[in-house]
Amino acid sequence: MSLTTAELAERYGTPLYVYDLDRVTAARDDLLATLPEGFDLYYALKANPHPEVVRAVREGAEEVCRPEVSSLGELDAALAAGHPAGNCLYTGPGKTDTEIDRAIGLGVREFSAESPSDLRHIGNVASRHGVVARCILRLNIASAGAATGIRMMGRPSQFGIDGDTLAETLPQLLSVPGTTVIGAHFFTMSNAGDEESLLGEYEHVIETAAGLGSDLGLPLELLDIGGGFAAPYAVPGNRTPYPKLRAGLADLLDLHLPQWRAGQPRIACESGRYLAAECGSLVSRVVNVKEGSGGPFVVLDGGINVLGGLSGIGRLLPAAVQLDPGLRPAGRGTLVGPLCTPGDSLGRNVQLPALAPGDLVTIPNVGAYGLTASLVHFLSRPAPAEVTLRGGEVVSATRLEPRRTPVGDGR
């Protein structure tokens, strides 16, 4: 018998993350059906590295779903979820020799190189291991100018090799010892709510990649065209549909890379938010209600320490309460957490029910960028429990436990 939210909260305490693994599988299947047949799909573990969530992305689609990791912790999570190390794509602009060494030692062979020096670091470590790392070059090119979503290309940043330098640098990049360049990696935008804009970005990327292959000799064994698929964050709603994307992408590839259906190149997309967002809810308990000017202020037992939304870089997004059965909207107020900082706000002037200490509230669509995008160590409060469900039944119940461990000689 499936447990209710109240029963889960009573059993595991609050604040509590609940991940419905059936929703992860459904999101994956929907996205694969949205993409042309033959695409690979990388799951970006930064969205949610919980091993059961990662496992739910993989199971039943092992041949096409692969992990994209950018830390040793994410690599460990991918391996714990059953992914072979050889299926992992290791990304990120600041890979250290230590982490590259361990990744290669575990069997990782594919890397996204963000700069010429990053490629050399990968090659140096690979050479010490006596192996060759297969690398795609992340390229930072001028974007097509989509109107929606968060821009990821076309401006100076730590991400990607500047496209206007590639003609000059490519011969050196193709000859870095310990590496072989097998393709290109683009990431144009994030959370694109407009399908036409997303298709426009993909057209720009595919046409650019084809031109770099024919004009400069850039190898194109693998082309990762990025993601951008949208899903709501901490507010009610559903993932954005893209009904024209499958046919539109196939037409673009037929035009610019006509051998793609035969696997030349292998085409991949990546996603984190779209695959994980809808699976997760945060259940929190009201600990205090302060009435007064500007009120009420509803204080929960979890704040930006459990739902930070990358608050440290100014991307805290407003949250909405999903009403529990029997609770009715009563007016507007401010939803805050228990931390000793005025920044611990989950929503200002949001619609709230009449709430009292002890009541439960549920914030939906936080399966992506939830716990691990939060200030989980701030004020040394305990991390929330994380419960995974399949068919309404509990699969796992765990808690991240921060602890100090000795380093070096321990002094």
Short mmCIF file of C-alpha atoms in Angstrom, two decimals:
data_model
loop_
_atom_site.label_atom_id
_atom_site.label_comp_id
_atom_site.label_asym_id
_atom_site.label_seq_id
_atom_site.Cartn_x
_atom_site.Cartn_y
_atom_site.Cartn_z
CA MET A 1 0.00 0.00 0.00
CA SER A 2 1.39 3.40 -0.99
CA LEU A 3 2.33 5.74 1.82
CA THR A 4 0.80 9.22 1.94
CA THR A 5 2.89 12.36 2.23
CA ALA A 6 1.90 12.64 5.89
CA GLU A 7 2.93 9.04 6.54
CA LEU A 8 6.29 9.56 4.82
CA ALA A 9 6.86 12.70 6.86
CA GLU A 10 5.98 10.88 10.07
CA ARG A 11 8.29 7.97 9.24
CA TYR A 12 11.31 9.89 7.95
CA GLY A 13 10.88 13.38 9.39
CA THR A 14 10.97 16.76 7.69
CA PRO A 15 12.28 18.47 5.68
CA LEU A 16 12.03 15.51 3.33
CA TYR A 17 12.76 15.06 -0.36
CA VAL A 18 10.56 12.50 -2.13
CA TYR A 19 11.64 11.30 -5.58
CA ASP A 20 9.16 9.37 -7.72
CA LEU A 21 11.34 7.18 -9.93
CA ASP A 22 8.44 6.37 -12.25
CA ARG A 23 8.41 10.04 -13.21
CA VAL A 24 12.12 9.92 -14.04
CA THR A 25 11.53 7.00 -16.37
CA ALA A 26 8.54 8.74 -17.95
CA ALA A 27 10.54 11.93 -18.54
CA ARG A 28 13.35 9.95 -20.13
CA ASP A 29 10.98 8.06 -22.42
CA ASP A 30 9.23 11.29 -23.39
CA LEU A 31 12.53 12.98 -24.23
CA LEU A 32 13.79 10.02 -26.26
CA ALA A 33 10.49 10.06 -28.17
CA THR A 34 10.96 13.80 -28.76
CA LEU A 35 14.42 13.28 -30.27
CA PRO A 36 15.08 11.59 -33.62
CA GLU A 37 15.71 7.86 -33.49
CA GLY A 38 19.39 7.08 -33.10
CA PHE A 39 20.22 9.90 -30.68
CA ASP A 40 22.20 9.24 -27.53
CA LEU A 41 21.15 11.02 -24.35
CA TYR A 42 23.53 12.18 -21.64
CA TYR A 43 22.10 12.72 -18.17
CA ALA A 44 23.80 15.68 -16.46
CA LEU A 45 24.27 14.52 -12.88
CA LYS A 46 24.59 18.09 -11.62
CA ALA A 47 20.78 18.22 -11.73
CA ASN A 48 20.42 15.37 -9.23
CA PRO A 49 23.21 12.87 -8.47
CA HIS A 50 21.10 10.58 -6.25
CA PRO A 51 22.11 7.07 -7.37
CA GLU A 52 18.50 5.85 -7.57
CA VAL A 53 17.56 8.76 -9.82
CA VAL A 54 20.62 8.08 -11.99
CA ARG A 55 19.70 4.39 -12.07
CA ALA A 56 16.14 5.21 -13.14
CA VAL A 57 17.49 7.17 -16.13
CA ARG A 58 19.68 4.21 -17.14
CA GLU A 59 17.46 1.16 -16.61
CA GLY A 60 15.76 -0.02 -19.78
CA ALA A 61 17.76 2.33 -21.98
CA GLU A 62 21.36 1.39 -21.22
CA GLU A 63 22.41 1.52 -24.86
CA VAL A 64 21.46 5.16 -25.40
CA CYS A 65 21.47 6.81 -21.94
CA ARG A 66 24.87 7.75 -20.57
CA PRO A 67 26.06 9.85 -17.61
CA GLU A 68 27.68 13.26 -17.95
CA VAL A 69 29.74 13.96 -14.84
CA SER A 70 31.91 16.86 -13.75
CA SER A 71 33.35 15.68 -10.43
CA LEU A 72 34.59 12.52 -8.78
CA GLY A 73 31.51 12.56 -6.56
CA GLU A 74 29.25 12.49 -9.60
CA LEU A 75 31.39 9.76 -11.14
CA ASP A 76 31.00 7.68 -7.97
CA ALA A 77 27.22 8.19 -8.15
CA ALA A 78 27.14 7.07 -11.79
CA LEU A 79 29.13 3.95 -10.98
CA ALA A 80 26.91 3.23 -7.96
CA ALA A 81 23.91 3.42 -10.29
CA GLY A 82 25.40 0.71 -12.50
CA HIS A 83 26.87 2.76 -15.34
CA PRO A 84 30.18 1.43 -16.70
CA ALA A 85 32.94 4.00 -16.37
CA GLY A 86 33.53 3.69 -20.11
CA ASN A 87 30.08 5.16 -20.76
CA CYS A 88 30.75 8.34 -18.78
CA LEU A 89 31.52 11.70 -20.36
CA TYR A 90 33.69 13.76 -18.00
CA THR A 91 33.17 17.51 -18.39
CA GLY A 92 33.97 20.78 -16.65
CA PRO A 93 36.44 23.67 -17.06
CA GLY A 94 38.55 22.96 -13.96
CA LYS A 95 39.51 19.31 -14.07
CA THR A 96 42.51 18.70 -11.83
CA ASP A 97 45.24 16.17 -12.52
CA THR A 98 44.10 14.29 -9.40
CA GLU A 99 40.55 13.82 -10.61
CA ILE A 100 41.55 13.06 -14.19
CA ASP A 101 43.99 10.47 -12.82
CA ARG A 102 41.31 8.76 -10.75
CA ALA A 103 38.72 8.94 -13.52
CA ILE A 104 41.06 7.34 -16.04
CA GLY A 105 42.12 4.78 -13.45
CA LEU A 106 38.47 3.81 -13.02
CA GLY A 107 38.01 3.40 -16.77
CA VAL A 108 36.71 6.76 -18.03
CA ARG A 109 37.96 7.38 -21.56
CA GLU A 110 35.73 10.18 -22.92
CA PHE A 111 36.26 13.79 -21.89
CA SER A 112 34.95 17.16 -22.97
CA ALA A 113 37.91 19.54 -23.24
CA GLU A 114 37.05 23.15 -22.42
CA SER A 115 40.33 24.77 -23.51
CA PRO A 116 43.70 23.90 -25.04
CA SER A 117 45.29 23.69 -21.59
CA ASP A 118 42.46 21.44 -20.37
CA LEU A 119 43.10 19.12 -23.31
CA ARG A 120 46.82 19.03 -22.47
CA HIS A 121 46.05 18.18 -18.83
CA ILE A 122 43.87 15.29 -19.97
CA GLY A 123 46.56 14.10 -22.38
CA ASN A 124 49.36 14.28 -19.80
CA VAL A 125 47.46 12.08 -17.36
CA ALA A 126 46.29 9.68 -20.05
CA SER A 127 49.87 9.27 -21.25
CA ARG A 128 51.02 8.39 -17.72
CA HIS A 129 48.38 5.65 -17.72
CA GLY A 130 49.45 4.44 -21.16
CA VAL A 131 46.02 5.11 -22.66
CA VAL A 132 44.51 7.55 -25.14
CA ALA A 133 41.64 9.77 -24.01
CA ARG A 134 38.88 10.32 -26.53
CA CYS A 135 37.99 14.02 -26.37
CA ILE A 136 35.29 16.24 -27.75
CA LEU A 137 36.09 19.93 -27.92
CA ARG A 138 33.58 22.17 -26.22
CA LEU A 139 33.19 25.18 -28.47
CA ASN A 140 32.04 28.66 -27.53
CA ILE A 141 30.58 30.19 -30.67
CA ALA A 142 28.27 33.11 -31.34
CA SER A 143 24.71 32.01 -30.61
CA ALA A 144 21.72 32.15 -32.90
CA GLY A 145 20.10 34.66 -30.54
CA ALA A 146 17.21 32.66 -29.05
CA ALA A 147 14.74 34.80 -27.15
CA THR A 148 14.15 32.50 -24.17
CA GLY A 149 16.29 30.49 -21.78
CA ILE A 150 19.63 31.11 -20.14
CA ARG A 151 22.39 31.91 -22.66
CA MET A 152 25.35 29.53 -22.55
CA MET A 153 27.41 30.57 -25.62
CA GLY A 154 28.50 33.63 -27.53
CA ARG A 155 30.16 35.56 -24.69
CA PRO A 156 33.56 35.32 -22.99
CA SER A 157 33.53 32.69 -20.24
CA GLN A 158 35.47 29.80 -18.76
CA PHE A 159 33.41 27.43 -20.90
CA GLY A 160 34.58 26.24 -24.26
CA ILE A 161 37.20 27.08 -26.85
CA ASP A 162 36.42 30.37 -28.59
CA GLY A 163 35.21 29.61 -32.07
CA ASP A 164 37.16 32.43 -33.70
CA THR A 165 40.45 30.88 -32.54
CA LEU A 166 39.77 27.36 -33.77
CA ALA A 167 41.23 27.75 -37.27
CA GLU A 168 44.54 28.76 -35.72
CA THR A 169 44.63 26.29 -32.84
CA LEU A 170 43.03 23.14 -34.30
CA PRO A 171 46.24 21.65 -35.75
CA GLN A 172 47.85 21.78 -32.30
CA LEU A 173 44.71 20.42 -30.63
CA LEU A 174 44.67 17.44 -32.98
CA SER A 175 48.23 16.51 -32.04
CA VAL A 176 48.14 16.64 -28.22
CA PRO A 177 49.83 13.45 -26.96
CA GLY A 178 47.57 11.11 -25.01
CA THR A 179 44.42 12.37 -26.71
CA THR A 180 42.44 11.91 -29.88
CA VAL A 181 39.83 14.49 -30.80
CA ILE A 182 36.63 12.73 -31.81
CA GLY A 183 34.16 15.57 -32.14
CA ALA A 184 32.56 18.70 -30.78
CA HIS A 185 30.47 19.67 -27.77
CA PHE A 186 28.09 22.63 -27.73
CA PHE A 187 25.78 23.88 -25.03
CA THR A 188 23.71 26.74 -26.31
CA MET A 189 21.12 27.46 -23.64
CA SER A 190 19.23 26.20 -20.62
CA ASN A 191 15.49 25.96 -19.92
CA ALA A 192 14.26 26.97 -23.37
CA GLY A 193 10.52 27.45 -23.24
CA ASP A 194 10.14 28.25 -26.94
CA GLU A 195 10.48 25.39 -29.41
CA GLU A 196 11.27 27.58 -32.41
CA SER A 197 14.13 29.24 -30.53
CA LEU A 198 15.51 25.86 -29.50
CA LEU A 199 15.37 24.57 -33.06
CA GLY A 200 17.06 27.76 -34.24
CA GLU A 201 19.92 27.18 -31.80
CA TYR A 202 20.28 23.57 -32.91
CA GLU A 203 20.30 24.59 -36.57
CA HIS A 204 23.11 27.04 -35.85
CA VAL A 205 25.11 24.40 -33.96
CA ILE A 206 24.65 21.66 -36.57
CA GLU A 207 25.49 23.97 -39.47
CA THR A 208 28.55 25.27 -37.60
CA ALA A 209 29.78 21.77 -36.76
CA ALA A 210 29.37 20.62 -40.35
CA GLY A 211 31.32 23.64 -41.56
CA LEU A 212 34.13 23.08 -39.07
CA GLY A 213 34.37 19.49 -40.25
CA SER A 214 34.51 20.33 -43.94
CA ASP A 215 36.49 23.57 -43.77
CA LEU A 216 38.95 22.92 -40.94
CA GLY A 217 39.04 19.14 -40.76
CA LEU A 218 37.52 18.91 -37.27
CA PRO A 219 36.84 15.20 -36.65
CA LEU A 220 33.15 14.47 -36.20
CA GLU A 221 32.77 11.01 -34.76
CA LEU A 222 30.61 12.38 -31.92
CA LEU A 223 28.59 15.59 -31.95
CA ASP A 224 26.97 16.64 -28.67
CA ILE A 225 24.55 19.45 -29.55
CA GLY A 226 23.64 20.21 -25.92
CA GLY A 227 20.30 20.44 -24.18
CA GLY A 228 18.03 23.30 -23.25
CA PHE A 229 14.86 21.33 -22.48
CA ALA A 230 12.63 23.19 -20.03
CA ALA A 231 10.83 22.09 -16.88
CA PRO A 232 9.33 24.09 -13.99
CA TYR A 233 11.35 24.68 -10.84
CA ALA A 234 9.67 24.82 -7.43
CA VAL A 235 6.32 25.84 -8.91
CA PRO A 236 3.40 23.72 -10.13
CA GLY A 237 3.45 22.80 -13.79
CA ASN A 238 4.66 20.30 -16.34
CA ARG A 239 7.64 19.79 -18.60
CA THR A 240 7.59 21.83 -21.82
CA PRO A 241 6.45 19.78 -24.84
CA TYR A 242 8.40 19.96 -28.11
CA PRO A 243 6.11 18.38 -30.73
CA LYS A 244 8.09 19.63 -33.75
CA LEU A 245 11.57 18.84 -32.47
CA ARG A 246 11.89 15.24 -33.69
CA ALA A 247 11.10 15.99 -37.34
CA GLY A 248 12.81 19.39 -37.25
CA LEU A 249 16.10 18.03 -35.93
CA ALA A 250 16.08 15.13 -38.38
CA ASP A 251 15.59 17.53 -41.28
CA LEU A 252 18.47 19.72 -40.10
CA LEU A 253 20.78 16.75 -39.76
CA ASP A 254 19.76 15.36 -43.15
CA LEU A 255 20.63 18.72 -44.68
CA HIS A 256 23.98 19.38 -43.01
CA LEU A 257 25.27 15.93 -41.91
CA PRO A 258 23.60 13.48 -44.31
CA GLN A 259 25.46 10.41 -42.99
CA TRP A 260 24.19 10.82 -39.43
CA ARG A 261 21.57 8.08 -39.76
CA ALA A 262 24.46 5.65 -40.37
CA GLY A 263 26.17 6.91 -37.22
CA GLN A 264 28.58 9.30 -38.91
CA PRO A 265 28.64 11.23 -36.67
CA ARG A 266 26.98 9.83 -33.58
CA ILE A 267 24.60 12.54 -32.34
CA ALA A 268 23.88 13.23 -28.68
CA CYS A 269 21.82 15.60 -26.58
CA GLU A 270 22.10 16.18 -22.85
CA SER A 271 19.63 17.01 -20.13
CA GLY A 272 19.41 17.24 -16.38
CA ARG A 273 16.49 19.50 -15.46
CA TYR A 274 14.01 17.94 -17.91
CA LEU A 275 14.73 14.40 -16.76
CA ALA A 276 14.67 14.99 -13.01
CA ALA A 277 12.60 18.07 -12.17
CA GLU A 278 9.12 16.55 -12.00
CA CYS A 279 10.19 13.54 -9.96
CA GLY A 280 10.96 15.49 -6.79
CA SER A 281 8.91 17.16 -4.07
CA LEU A 282 10.11 18.80 -0.88
CA VAL A 283 7.92 18.19 2.15
CA SER A 284 8.43 20.67 4.96
CA ARG A 285 6.71 21.41 8.24
CA VAL A 286 5.58 24.79 9.54
CA VAL A 287 7.38 25.63 12.79
CA ASN A 288 6.14 29.18 13.32
CA VAL A 289 3.83 31.80 11.84
CA LYS A 290 4.71 35.41 12.55
CA GLU A 291 1.82 37.84 12.08
CA GLY A 292 2.51 41.53 11.68
CA SER A 293 3.43 44.19 9.19
CA GLY A 294 4.25 42.66 5.84
CA GLY A 295 3.08 39.31 7.16
CA PRO A 296 2.31 36.65 7.66
CA PHE A 297 5.78 35.13 7.65
CA VAL A 298 5.44 31.36 7.53
CA VAL A 299 8.61 29.74 8.91
CA LEU A 300 9.39 26.23 7.68
CA ASP A 301 11.90 23.72 9.04
CA GLY A 302 13.79 23.87 5.74
CA GLY A 303 14.97 26.91 3.82
CA ILE A 304 17.77 27.67 1.38
CA ASN A 305 19.85 25.06 3.19
CA VAL A 306 17.62 22.41 1.58
CA LEU A 307 16.23 24.32 -1.42
CA GLY A 308 18.81 26.87 -2.43
CA GLY A 309 18.25 26.97 -6.17
CA LEU A 310 21.90 28.01 -6.60
CA SER A 311 21.23 30.96 -4.30
CA GLY A 312 24.95 31.56 -3.90
CA ILE A 313 25.10 32.91 -7.47
CA GLY A 314 21.90 34.92 -7.26
CA ARG A 315 19.63 32.41 -8.93
CA LEU A 316 17.19 31.81 -6.10
CA LEU A 317 13.85 31.31 -7.82
CA PRO A 318 10.45 31.80 -6.17
CA ALA A 319 8.81 28.73 -4.72
CA ALA A 320 5.13 27.91 -4.52
CA VAL A 321 3.36 25.74 -2.00
CA GLN A 322 1.35 22.81 -3.27
CA LEU A 323 -1.69 22.79 -1.02
CA ASP A 324 -2.23 19.79 1.19
CA PRO A 325 -5.71 18.20 1.09
CA GLY A 326 -8.14 20.21 3.18
CA LEU A 327 -6.12 23.43 3.07
CA ARG A 328 -7.58 26.35 1.15
CA PRO A 329 -5.90 29.50 -0.14
CA ALA A 330 -6.21 32.24 2.46
CA GLY A 331 -4.09 35.08 1.14
CA ARG A 332 -0.55 36.12 0.40
CA GLY A 333 2.49 35.99 2.62
CA THR A 334 6.19 35.23 2.79
CA LEU A 335 7.57 31.72 2.98
CA VAL A 336 10.88 31.52 4.83
CA GLY A 337 13.22 28.95 6.31
CA PRO A 338 14.75 28.57 9.79
CA LEU A 339 18.19 30.07 9.10
CA CYS A 340 19.68 33.12 10.81
CA THR A 341 19.86 35.23 7.67
CA PRO A 342 17.32 37.48 5.91
CA GLY A 343 18.31 35.75 2.68
CA ASP A 344 16.52 32.59 3.79
CA SER A 345 13.40 33.28 1.75
CA LEU A 346 11.63 30.70 -0.41
CA GLY A 347 8.92 32.99 -1.71
CA ARG A 348 7.73 36.55 -1.13
CA ASN A 349 4.13 37.59 -1.62
CA VAL A 350 3.11 34.05 -2.60
CA GLN A 351 -0.38 32.59 -2.34
CA LEU A 352 -0.62 30.63 0.91
CA PRO A 353 -3.26 28.62 2.72
CA ALA A 354 -4.10 29.28 6.34
CA LEU A 355 -1.14 27.58 7.99
CA ALA A 356 -0.33 26.81 11.60
CA PRO A 357 2.68 25.23 13.33
CA GLY A 358 2.77 21.52 12.58
CA ASP A 359 1.14 21.75 9.14
CA LEU A 360 2.87 20.15 6.17
CA VAL A 361 3.49 21.91 2.87
CA THR A 362 4.84 20.44 -0.33
CA ILE A 363 6.96 22.30 -2.89
CA PRO A 364 6.71 20.54 -6.27
CA ASN A 365 9.13 20.08 -9.16
CA VAL A 366 12.37 20.15 -7.19
CA GLY A 367 13.86 16.88 -8.39
CA ALA A 368 16.47 18.95 -10.24
CA TYR A 369 18.69 21.52 -8.52
CA GLY A 370 17.23 20.70 -5.15
CA LEU A 371 19.33 19.46 -2.26
CA THR A 372 22.76 19.45 -3.90
CA ALA A 373 22.27 22.97 -5.29
CA SER A 374 21.58 24.26 -1.79
CA LEU A 375 23.54 25.64 1.18
CA VAL A 376 23.28 22.27 2.84
CA HIS A 377 26.13 22.84 5.33
CA PHE A 378 25.08 26.34 6.38
CA LEU A 379 24.49 26.60 10.16
CA SER A 380 25.40 22.90 10.43
CA ARG A 381 21.76 21.85 10.31
CA PRO A 382 21.14 18.19 9.39
CA ALA A 383 20.47 17.44 5.76
CA PRO A 384 16.95 16.32 4.88
CA ALA A 385 16.16 12.68 4.28
CA GLU A 386 15.74 11.61 0.67
CA VAL A 387 13.18 8.91 -0.09
CA THR A 388 12.79 7.27 -3.49
CA LEU A 389 9.57 5.61 -4.58
CA ARG A 390 8.71 3.17 -7.35
CA GLY A 391 5.06 2.28 -7.87
CA GLY A 392 4.31 4.21 -4.70
CA GLU A 393 6.52 1.91 -2.61
CA VAL A 394 9.71 3.00 -0.85
CA VAL A 395 12.87 1.93 -2.69
CA SER A 396 15.40 3.71 -0.49
CA ALA A 397 15.61 6.20 2.37
CA THR A 398 18.95 7.91 2.97
CA ARG A 399 20.48 11.08 4.35
CA LEU A 400 23.65 12.90 3.29
CA GLU A 401 25.90 13.12 6.35
CA PRO A 402 28.65 15.75 6.29
CA ARG A 403 31.67 14.74 8.34
CA ARG A 404 35.23 15.89 8.82
CA THR A 405 37.98 13.48 7.79
CA PRO A 406 41.74 13.81 8.20
CA VAL A 407 43.80 14.88 5.20
CA GLY A 408 47.55 14.65 4.73
CA ASP A 409 49.08 13.65 8.05
CA GLY A 410 45.90 14.71 9.88
CA ARG A 411 47.45 17.82 11.47
#
